[in-house]
Coordinates of C-alpha atoms in Angstrom, one line a residue:
X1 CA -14.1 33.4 0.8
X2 CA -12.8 33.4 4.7
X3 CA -15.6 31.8 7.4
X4 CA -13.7 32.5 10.8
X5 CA -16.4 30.1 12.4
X6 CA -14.0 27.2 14.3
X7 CA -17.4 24.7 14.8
X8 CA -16.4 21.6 15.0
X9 CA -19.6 20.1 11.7
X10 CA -18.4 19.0 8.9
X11 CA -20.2 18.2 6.1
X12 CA -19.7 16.4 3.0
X13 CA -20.2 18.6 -0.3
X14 CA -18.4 16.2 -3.0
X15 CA -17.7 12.7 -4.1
X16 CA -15.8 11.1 -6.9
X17 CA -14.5 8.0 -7.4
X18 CA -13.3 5.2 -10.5
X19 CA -13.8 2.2 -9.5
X20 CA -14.3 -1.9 -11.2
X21 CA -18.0 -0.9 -11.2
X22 CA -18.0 2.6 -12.9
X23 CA -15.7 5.6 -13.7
X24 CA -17.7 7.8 -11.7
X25 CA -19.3 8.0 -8.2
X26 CA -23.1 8.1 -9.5
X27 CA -22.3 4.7 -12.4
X28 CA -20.1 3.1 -9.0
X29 CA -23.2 3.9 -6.4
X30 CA -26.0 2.7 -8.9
X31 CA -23.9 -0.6 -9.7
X32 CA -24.0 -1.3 -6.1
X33 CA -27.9 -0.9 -6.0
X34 CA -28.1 -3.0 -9.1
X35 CA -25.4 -6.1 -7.3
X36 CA -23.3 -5.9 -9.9
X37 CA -20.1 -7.6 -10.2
X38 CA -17.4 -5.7 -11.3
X39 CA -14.5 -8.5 -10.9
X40 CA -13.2 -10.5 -14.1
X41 CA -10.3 -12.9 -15.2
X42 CA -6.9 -11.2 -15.8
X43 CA -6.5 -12.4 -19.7
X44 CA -2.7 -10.7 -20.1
X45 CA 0.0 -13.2 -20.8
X46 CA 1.7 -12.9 -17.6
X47 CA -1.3 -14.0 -15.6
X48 CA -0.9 -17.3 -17.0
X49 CA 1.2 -19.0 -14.9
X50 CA -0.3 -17.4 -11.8
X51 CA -2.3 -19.7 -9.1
X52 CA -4.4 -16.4 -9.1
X53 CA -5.9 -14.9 -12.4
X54 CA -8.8 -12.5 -11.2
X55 CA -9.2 -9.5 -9.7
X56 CA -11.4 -6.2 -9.9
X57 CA -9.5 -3.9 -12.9
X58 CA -11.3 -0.7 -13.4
X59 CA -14.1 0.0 -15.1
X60 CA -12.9 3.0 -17.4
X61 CA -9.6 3.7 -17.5
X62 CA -7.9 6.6 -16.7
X63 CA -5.5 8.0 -19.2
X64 CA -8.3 9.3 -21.5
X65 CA -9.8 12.0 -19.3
X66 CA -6.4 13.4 -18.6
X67 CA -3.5 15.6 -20.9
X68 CA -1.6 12.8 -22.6
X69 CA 1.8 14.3 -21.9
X70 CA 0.4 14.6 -18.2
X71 CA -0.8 10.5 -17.8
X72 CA 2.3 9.4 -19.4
X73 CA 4.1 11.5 -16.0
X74 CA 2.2 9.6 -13.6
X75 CA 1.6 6.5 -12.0
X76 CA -1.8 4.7 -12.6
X77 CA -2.2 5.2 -8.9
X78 CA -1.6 9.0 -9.4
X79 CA -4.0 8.9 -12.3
X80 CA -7.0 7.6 -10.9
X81 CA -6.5 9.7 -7.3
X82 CA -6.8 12.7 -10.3
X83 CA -9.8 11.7 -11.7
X84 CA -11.7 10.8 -8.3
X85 CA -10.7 14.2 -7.5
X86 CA -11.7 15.9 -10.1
X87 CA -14.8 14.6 -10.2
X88 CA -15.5 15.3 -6.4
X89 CA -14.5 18.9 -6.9
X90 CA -16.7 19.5 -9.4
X91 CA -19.7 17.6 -7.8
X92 CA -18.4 19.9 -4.9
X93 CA -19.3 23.4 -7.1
X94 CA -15.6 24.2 -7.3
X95 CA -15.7 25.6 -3.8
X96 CA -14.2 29.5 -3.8
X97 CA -11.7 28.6 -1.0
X98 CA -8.8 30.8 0.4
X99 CA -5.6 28.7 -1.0
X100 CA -4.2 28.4 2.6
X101 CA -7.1 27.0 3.8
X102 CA -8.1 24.0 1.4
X103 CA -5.7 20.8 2.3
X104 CA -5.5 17.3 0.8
X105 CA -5.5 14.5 2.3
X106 CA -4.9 10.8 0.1
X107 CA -3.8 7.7 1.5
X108 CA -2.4 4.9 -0.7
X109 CA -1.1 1.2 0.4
X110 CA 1.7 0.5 -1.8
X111 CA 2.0 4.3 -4.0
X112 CA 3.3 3.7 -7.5
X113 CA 3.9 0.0 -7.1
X114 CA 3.5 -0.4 -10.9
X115 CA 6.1 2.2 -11.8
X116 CA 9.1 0.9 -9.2
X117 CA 8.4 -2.9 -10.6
X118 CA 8.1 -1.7 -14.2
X119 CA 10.9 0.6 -14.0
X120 CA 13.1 -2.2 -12.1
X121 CA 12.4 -4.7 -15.2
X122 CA 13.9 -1.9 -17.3
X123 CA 17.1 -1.1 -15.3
X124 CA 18.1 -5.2 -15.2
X125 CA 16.8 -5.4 -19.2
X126 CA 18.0 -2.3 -20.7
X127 CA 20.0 -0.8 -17.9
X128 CA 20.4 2.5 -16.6
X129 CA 19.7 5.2 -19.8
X130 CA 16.4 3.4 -20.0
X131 CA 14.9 4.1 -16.8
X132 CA 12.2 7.3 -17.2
X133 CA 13.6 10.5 -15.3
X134 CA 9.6 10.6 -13.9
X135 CA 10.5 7.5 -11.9
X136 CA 10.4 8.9 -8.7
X137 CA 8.2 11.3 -8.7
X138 CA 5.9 8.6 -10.2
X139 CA 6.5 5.7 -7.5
X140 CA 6.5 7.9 -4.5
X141 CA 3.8 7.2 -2.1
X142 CA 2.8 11.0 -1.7
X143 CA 2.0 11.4 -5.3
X144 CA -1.7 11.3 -5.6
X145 CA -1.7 13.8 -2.9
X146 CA 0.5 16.2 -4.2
X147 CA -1.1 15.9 -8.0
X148 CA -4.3 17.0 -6.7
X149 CA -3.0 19.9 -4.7
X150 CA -1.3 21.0 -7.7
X151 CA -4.1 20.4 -9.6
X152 CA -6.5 22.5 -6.9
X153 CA -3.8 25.0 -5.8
X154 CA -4.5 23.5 -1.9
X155 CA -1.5 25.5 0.2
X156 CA -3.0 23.8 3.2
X157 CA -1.2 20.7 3.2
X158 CA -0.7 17.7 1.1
X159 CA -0.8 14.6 3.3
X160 CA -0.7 11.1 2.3
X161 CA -1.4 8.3 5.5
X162 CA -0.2 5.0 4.4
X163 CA -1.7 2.5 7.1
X164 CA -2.3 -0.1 4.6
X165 CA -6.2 -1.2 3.6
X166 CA -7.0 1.6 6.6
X167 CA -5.2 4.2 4.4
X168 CA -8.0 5.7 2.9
X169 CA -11.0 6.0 5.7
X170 CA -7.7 7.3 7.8
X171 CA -7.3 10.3 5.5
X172 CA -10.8 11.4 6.2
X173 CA -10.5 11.0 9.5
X174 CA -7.5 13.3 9.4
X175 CA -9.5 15.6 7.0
X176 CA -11.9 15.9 10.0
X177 CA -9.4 16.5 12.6
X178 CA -7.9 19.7 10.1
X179 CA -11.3 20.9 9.9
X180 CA -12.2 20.8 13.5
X181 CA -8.6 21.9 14.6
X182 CA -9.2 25.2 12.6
X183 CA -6.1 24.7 10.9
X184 CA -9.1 24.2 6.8
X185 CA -11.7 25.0 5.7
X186 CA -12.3 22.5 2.9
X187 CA -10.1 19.3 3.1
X188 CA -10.0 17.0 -0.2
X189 CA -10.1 13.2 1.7
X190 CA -9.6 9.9 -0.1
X191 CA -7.4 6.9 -1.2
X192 CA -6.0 5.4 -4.3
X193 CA -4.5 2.2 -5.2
X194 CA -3.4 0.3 -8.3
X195 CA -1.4 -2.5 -8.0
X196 CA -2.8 -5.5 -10.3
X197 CA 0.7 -7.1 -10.6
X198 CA 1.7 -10.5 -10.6
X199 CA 4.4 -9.8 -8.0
X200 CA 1.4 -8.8 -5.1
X201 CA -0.9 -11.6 -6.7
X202 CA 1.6 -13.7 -6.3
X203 CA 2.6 -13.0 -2.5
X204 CA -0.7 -12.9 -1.4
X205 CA -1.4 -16.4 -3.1
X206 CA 1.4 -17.7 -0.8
X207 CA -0.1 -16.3 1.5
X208 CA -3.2 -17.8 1.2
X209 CA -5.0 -14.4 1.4
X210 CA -6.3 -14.4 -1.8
X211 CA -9.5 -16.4 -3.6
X212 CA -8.5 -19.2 -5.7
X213 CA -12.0 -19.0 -7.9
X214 CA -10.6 -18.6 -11.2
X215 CA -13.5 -20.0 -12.9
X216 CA -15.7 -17.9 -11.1
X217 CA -14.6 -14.3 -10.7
X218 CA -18.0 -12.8 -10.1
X219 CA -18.4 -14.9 -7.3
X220 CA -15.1 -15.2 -5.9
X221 CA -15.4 -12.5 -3.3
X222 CA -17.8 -13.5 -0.6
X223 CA -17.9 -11.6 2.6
X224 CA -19.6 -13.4 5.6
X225 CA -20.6 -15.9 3.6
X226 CA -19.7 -19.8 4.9
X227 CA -17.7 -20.6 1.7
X228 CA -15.9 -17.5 1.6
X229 CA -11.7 -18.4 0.5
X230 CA -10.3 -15.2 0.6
X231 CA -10.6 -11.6 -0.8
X232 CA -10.0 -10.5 -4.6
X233 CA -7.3 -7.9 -5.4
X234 CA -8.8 -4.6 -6.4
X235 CA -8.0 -1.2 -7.7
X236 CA -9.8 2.2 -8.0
X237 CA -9.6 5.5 -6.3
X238 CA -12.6 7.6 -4.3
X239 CA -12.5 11.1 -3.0
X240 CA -14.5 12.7 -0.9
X241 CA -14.9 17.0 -0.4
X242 CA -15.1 18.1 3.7
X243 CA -16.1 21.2 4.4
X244 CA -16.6 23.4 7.8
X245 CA -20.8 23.6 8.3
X246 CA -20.7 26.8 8.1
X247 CA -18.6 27.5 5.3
X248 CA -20.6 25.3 3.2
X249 CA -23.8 26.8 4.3
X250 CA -22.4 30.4 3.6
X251 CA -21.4 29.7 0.3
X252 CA -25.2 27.5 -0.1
X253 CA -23.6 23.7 -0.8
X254 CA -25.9 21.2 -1.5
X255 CA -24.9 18.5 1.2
X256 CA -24.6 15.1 1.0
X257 CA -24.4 14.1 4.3
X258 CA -22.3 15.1 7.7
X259 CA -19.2 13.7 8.7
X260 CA -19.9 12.9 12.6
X261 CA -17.1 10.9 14.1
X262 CA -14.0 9.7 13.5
X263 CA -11.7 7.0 15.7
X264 CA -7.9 6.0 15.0
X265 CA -6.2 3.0 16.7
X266 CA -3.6 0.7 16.7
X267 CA -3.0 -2.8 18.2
X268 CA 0.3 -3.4 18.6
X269 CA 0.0 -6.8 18.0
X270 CA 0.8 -8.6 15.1
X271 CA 1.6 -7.0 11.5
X272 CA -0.6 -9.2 9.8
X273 CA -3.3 -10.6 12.2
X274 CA -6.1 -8.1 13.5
X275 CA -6.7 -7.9 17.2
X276 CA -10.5 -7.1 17.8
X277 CA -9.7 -4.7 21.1
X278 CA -8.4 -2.2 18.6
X279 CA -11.3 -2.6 15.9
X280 CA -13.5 -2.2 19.0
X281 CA -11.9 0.5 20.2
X282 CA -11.9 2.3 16.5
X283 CA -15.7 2.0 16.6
X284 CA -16.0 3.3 20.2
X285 CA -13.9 6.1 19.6
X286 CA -15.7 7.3 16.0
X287 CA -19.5 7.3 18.5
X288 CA -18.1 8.9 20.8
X289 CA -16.4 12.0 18.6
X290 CA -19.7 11.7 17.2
X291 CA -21.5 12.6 20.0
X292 CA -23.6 9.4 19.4
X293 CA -24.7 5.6 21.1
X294 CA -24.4 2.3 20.0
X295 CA -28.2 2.5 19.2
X296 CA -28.3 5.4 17.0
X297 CA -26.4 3.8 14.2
X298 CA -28.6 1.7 11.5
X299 CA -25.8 0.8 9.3
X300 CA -22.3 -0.9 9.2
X301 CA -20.3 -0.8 6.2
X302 CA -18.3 -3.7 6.9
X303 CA -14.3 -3.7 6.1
X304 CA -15.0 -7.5 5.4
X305 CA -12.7 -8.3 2.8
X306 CA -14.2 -12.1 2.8
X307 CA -11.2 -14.0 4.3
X308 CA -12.5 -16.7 6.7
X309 CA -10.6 -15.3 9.6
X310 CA -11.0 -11.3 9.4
X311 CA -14.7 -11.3 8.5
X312 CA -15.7 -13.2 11.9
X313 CA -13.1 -11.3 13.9
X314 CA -15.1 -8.1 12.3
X315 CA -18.6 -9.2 13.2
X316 CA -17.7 -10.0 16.5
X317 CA -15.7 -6.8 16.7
X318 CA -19.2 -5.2 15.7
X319 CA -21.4 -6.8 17.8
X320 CA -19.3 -5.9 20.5
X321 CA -19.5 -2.3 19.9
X322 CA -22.0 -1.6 17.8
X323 CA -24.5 -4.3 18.6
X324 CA -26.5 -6.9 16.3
X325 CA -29.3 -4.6 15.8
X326 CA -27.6 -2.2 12.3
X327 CA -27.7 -3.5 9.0
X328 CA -24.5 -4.1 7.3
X329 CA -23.2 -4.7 4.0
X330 CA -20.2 -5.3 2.2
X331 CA -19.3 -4.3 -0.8
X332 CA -16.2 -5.7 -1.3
X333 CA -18.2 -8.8 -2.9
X334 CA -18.7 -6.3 -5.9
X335 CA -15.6 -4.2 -6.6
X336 CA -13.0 -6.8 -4.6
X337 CA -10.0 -5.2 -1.9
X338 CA -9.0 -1.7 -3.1
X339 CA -6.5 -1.5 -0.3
X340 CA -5.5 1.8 -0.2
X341 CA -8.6 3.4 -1.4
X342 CA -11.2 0.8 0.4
X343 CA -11.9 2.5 3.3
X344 CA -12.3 6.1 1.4
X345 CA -14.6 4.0 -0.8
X346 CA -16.8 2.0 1.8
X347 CA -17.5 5.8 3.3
X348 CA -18.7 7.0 -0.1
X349 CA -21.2 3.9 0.2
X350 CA -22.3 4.9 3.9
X351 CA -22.8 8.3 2.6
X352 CA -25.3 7.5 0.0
X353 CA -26.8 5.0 2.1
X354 CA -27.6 7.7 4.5
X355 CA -28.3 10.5 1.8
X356 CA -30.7 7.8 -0.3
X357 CA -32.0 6.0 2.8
X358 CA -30.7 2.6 0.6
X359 CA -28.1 -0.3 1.7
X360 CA -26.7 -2.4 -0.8
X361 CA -26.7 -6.1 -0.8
X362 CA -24.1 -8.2 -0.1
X363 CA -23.0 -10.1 -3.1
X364 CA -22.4 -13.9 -2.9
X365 CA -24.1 -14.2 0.0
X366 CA -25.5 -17.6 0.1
X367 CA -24.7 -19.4 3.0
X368 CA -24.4 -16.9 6.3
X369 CA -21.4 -18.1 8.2
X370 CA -23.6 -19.2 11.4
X371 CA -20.9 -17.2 13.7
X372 CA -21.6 -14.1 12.1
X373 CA -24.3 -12.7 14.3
X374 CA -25.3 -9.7 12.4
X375 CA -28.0 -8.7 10.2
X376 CA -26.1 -8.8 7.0
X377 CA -28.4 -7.3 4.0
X378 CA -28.3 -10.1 1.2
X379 CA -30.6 -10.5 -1.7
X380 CA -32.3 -6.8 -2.7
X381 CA -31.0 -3.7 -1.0
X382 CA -33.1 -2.5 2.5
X383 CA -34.5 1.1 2.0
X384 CA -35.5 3.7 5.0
X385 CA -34.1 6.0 6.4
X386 CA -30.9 6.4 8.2
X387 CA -29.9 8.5 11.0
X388 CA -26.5 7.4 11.3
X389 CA -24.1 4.9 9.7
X390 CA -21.0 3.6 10.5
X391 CA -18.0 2.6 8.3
X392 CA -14.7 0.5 9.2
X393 CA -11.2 0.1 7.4
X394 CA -8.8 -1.9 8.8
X395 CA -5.2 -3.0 7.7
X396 CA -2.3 -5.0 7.9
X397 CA 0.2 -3.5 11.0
X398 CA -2.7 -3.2 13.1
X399 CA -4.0 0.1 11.8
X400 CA -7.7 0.7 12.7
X401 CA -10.1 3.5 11.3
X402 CA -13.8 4.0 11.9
X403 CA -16.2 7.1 10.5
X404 CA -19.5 7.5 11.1
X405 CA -21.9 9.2 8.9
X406 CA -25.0 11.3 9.8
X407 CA -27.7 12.2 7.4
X408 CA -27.2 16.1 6.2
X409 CA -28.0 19.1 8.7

């Protein structure tokens, strides 16, 4: 099927995900409805000694819905990008797509972290004839992306941004730009991370990034609120189908939602301290390729990964360029950081928010940090409907992503 029409709507016919709060996009979205908590303790032995023992492990794991021989060649990472994909596609109909025109697009953080440390452990303890001959393509950061054009047969391109915690909501953004520059039809969009190691748990506690709740974990993760101490180390994948309007219509999709606007920027200003001209700027940019004002949007999914510095730079960031008047949630205080794959997560919450007319709660929020000035949904969800909803990622280097969401056409 060949649609020669260059418009510049997309839409979005397919979501999939694996996440701490379901192995699926419909168990993931209803968990958020429902507040749950998908964040526990980390009970393997080499947590013990750790100052940080919690952190949002998947819900289902992996391995079983994929060929043995296959899991056993790939990363988690790799894994879970599969699955999300899989399940998007399918949700998606299995669009009948000329080869050359269906590209992938999934960004990662850190790749195959778990393969490069576990392999290294093997090299210094067993030495060289031990190391697996999978290792690189395994710990390579373009992985998920080229499993799941494999898996798809996508001759398009197979692209992987790696902009840190932006990585994700950035390969949709670049999804949208294929689309719109002709060069697609159907772009496969999303992020994946899975590095619940003691090595990043460990850096990040020196850091002071990370929550310290051990006794706690459900409540650990606390975005906007006052007591907030950090964010909580996640992992999951979420994947998203983009289609051409008019390709999807001709083929009759059922539409989740449209995919509006996108904005892309960078500070240039610190590696690991945000800079709130470029998250402004992000936001600006996404309304604007949207076609759309300040005014139009009803709902911010917040990056907020509940440290006490980047959530108030955020909600200032917000009000600046969005205003005080969306609701906004933040559902990191459910599923915990998922890096890679947060921001290609937090847009598969806008888009059911605007194709349910639903917002989840923020969990933990007890105490709103009285510099936050938004309207921060806390308690019960808020239903009604949405025109328009707006979703940030942001990540360590300065990298900045916005999306914006409109309800389907």
């Amino acid at each position: 099927m060949h649609v020669t029409d260059n418009s510049g709507d997309v839409v979005v016919t397919g979501l999939g995900a694996t996440t701490p709060l379901g192995g699926d996009a419909v168990s993931t979205w209803a968990a958020m409805l429902a507040g749950e908590s998908g964040i526990g303790a980390i009970e393997e032995e080499w947590a013990a000694d750790l100052p940080v023992r919690i952190a949002g492990r998947l819900k289902v794991e992996p391995a079983g819905a994929l060929d043995r021989v296959q899991a056993r060649r790939m990363d988690r990472c790799e894994q879970i990008a599969l699955v999300a994909a899989r399940e998007a596609w399918a949700d998606a109909a299995g669009p009948d797509v000329d080869p050359e025109r269906l590209a992938v697009v999934i960004g990662t953080g850190t790749g195959g972290v778990l393969t490069l440390l576990g392999q290294d452990d093997i090299l210094e303890s067993s030495g060289v004839r031990r190391v697996s001959p999978h290792t690189v393509p395994m710990l390579m950061a373009n992985g998920p992306a080229a499993w799941v054009s494999i898996e798809l047969g996508a001759r398009g391109g197979a692209h992987t941004p790696v902009s840190a915690c932006a990585s994700g909501a950035e390969a949709i953004a670049m999804g949208l730009d294929l689309i719109r520059l002709g060069r697609a039809d159907v772009v496969v969009a999303g992020g994946a991370e899975a590095c619940v190691h003691p090595l990043p748990l460990a850096g990040f506690a020196q850091a002071r990034a990370h929550s310290t709740r051990n006794d706690a974990p459900e409540r650990a993760s606390r975005p906007f609120d006052a007591g907030r101490d950090g964010f909580v180390i996640g992992e999951g994948a979420a994947v998203v189908v983009l289609e051409r309007a008019a390709f999807a219509a001709a083929r009759g999709a059922r539409v989740h939602a449209a995919l509006a606007g996108a904005g892309v920027t960078s500070d240039a200003y610190h590696i690991t301290a945000s800079h709130p001209e470029g998250q402004i700027r992000a936001m600006r940019l996404a309304l604007s390729s949207a076609g759309l004002s300040p005014l139009d949007v009803g709902h911010v999914h917040a990056h907020a990964t509940s440290t006490p510095l980047g959530d108030l730079v955020e909600a200032r960031s917000v009000a600046e360029a969005v205003g005080t008047h969306p609701a906004v949630t933040a559902t990191k205080s459910m599923t915990g950081h998922l890096f890679g794959a947060a921001g290609a997560l937090g847009a598969l919450a806008a888009i059911c928010a605007v194709r349910d007319g639903v917002i989840p709660a923020t969990r933990n929020l007890e105490v709103l940090d009285p510099e936050v000035k938004l309207d921060v949904v806390a308690g019960a969800p808020r239903r009604g409907p949405l025109r328009a909803a707006l979703t940030n990622a942001f990540g360590f280097g300065g990298h900045n992503a916005s999306l914006v969401f409109t309800s389907a056409p």
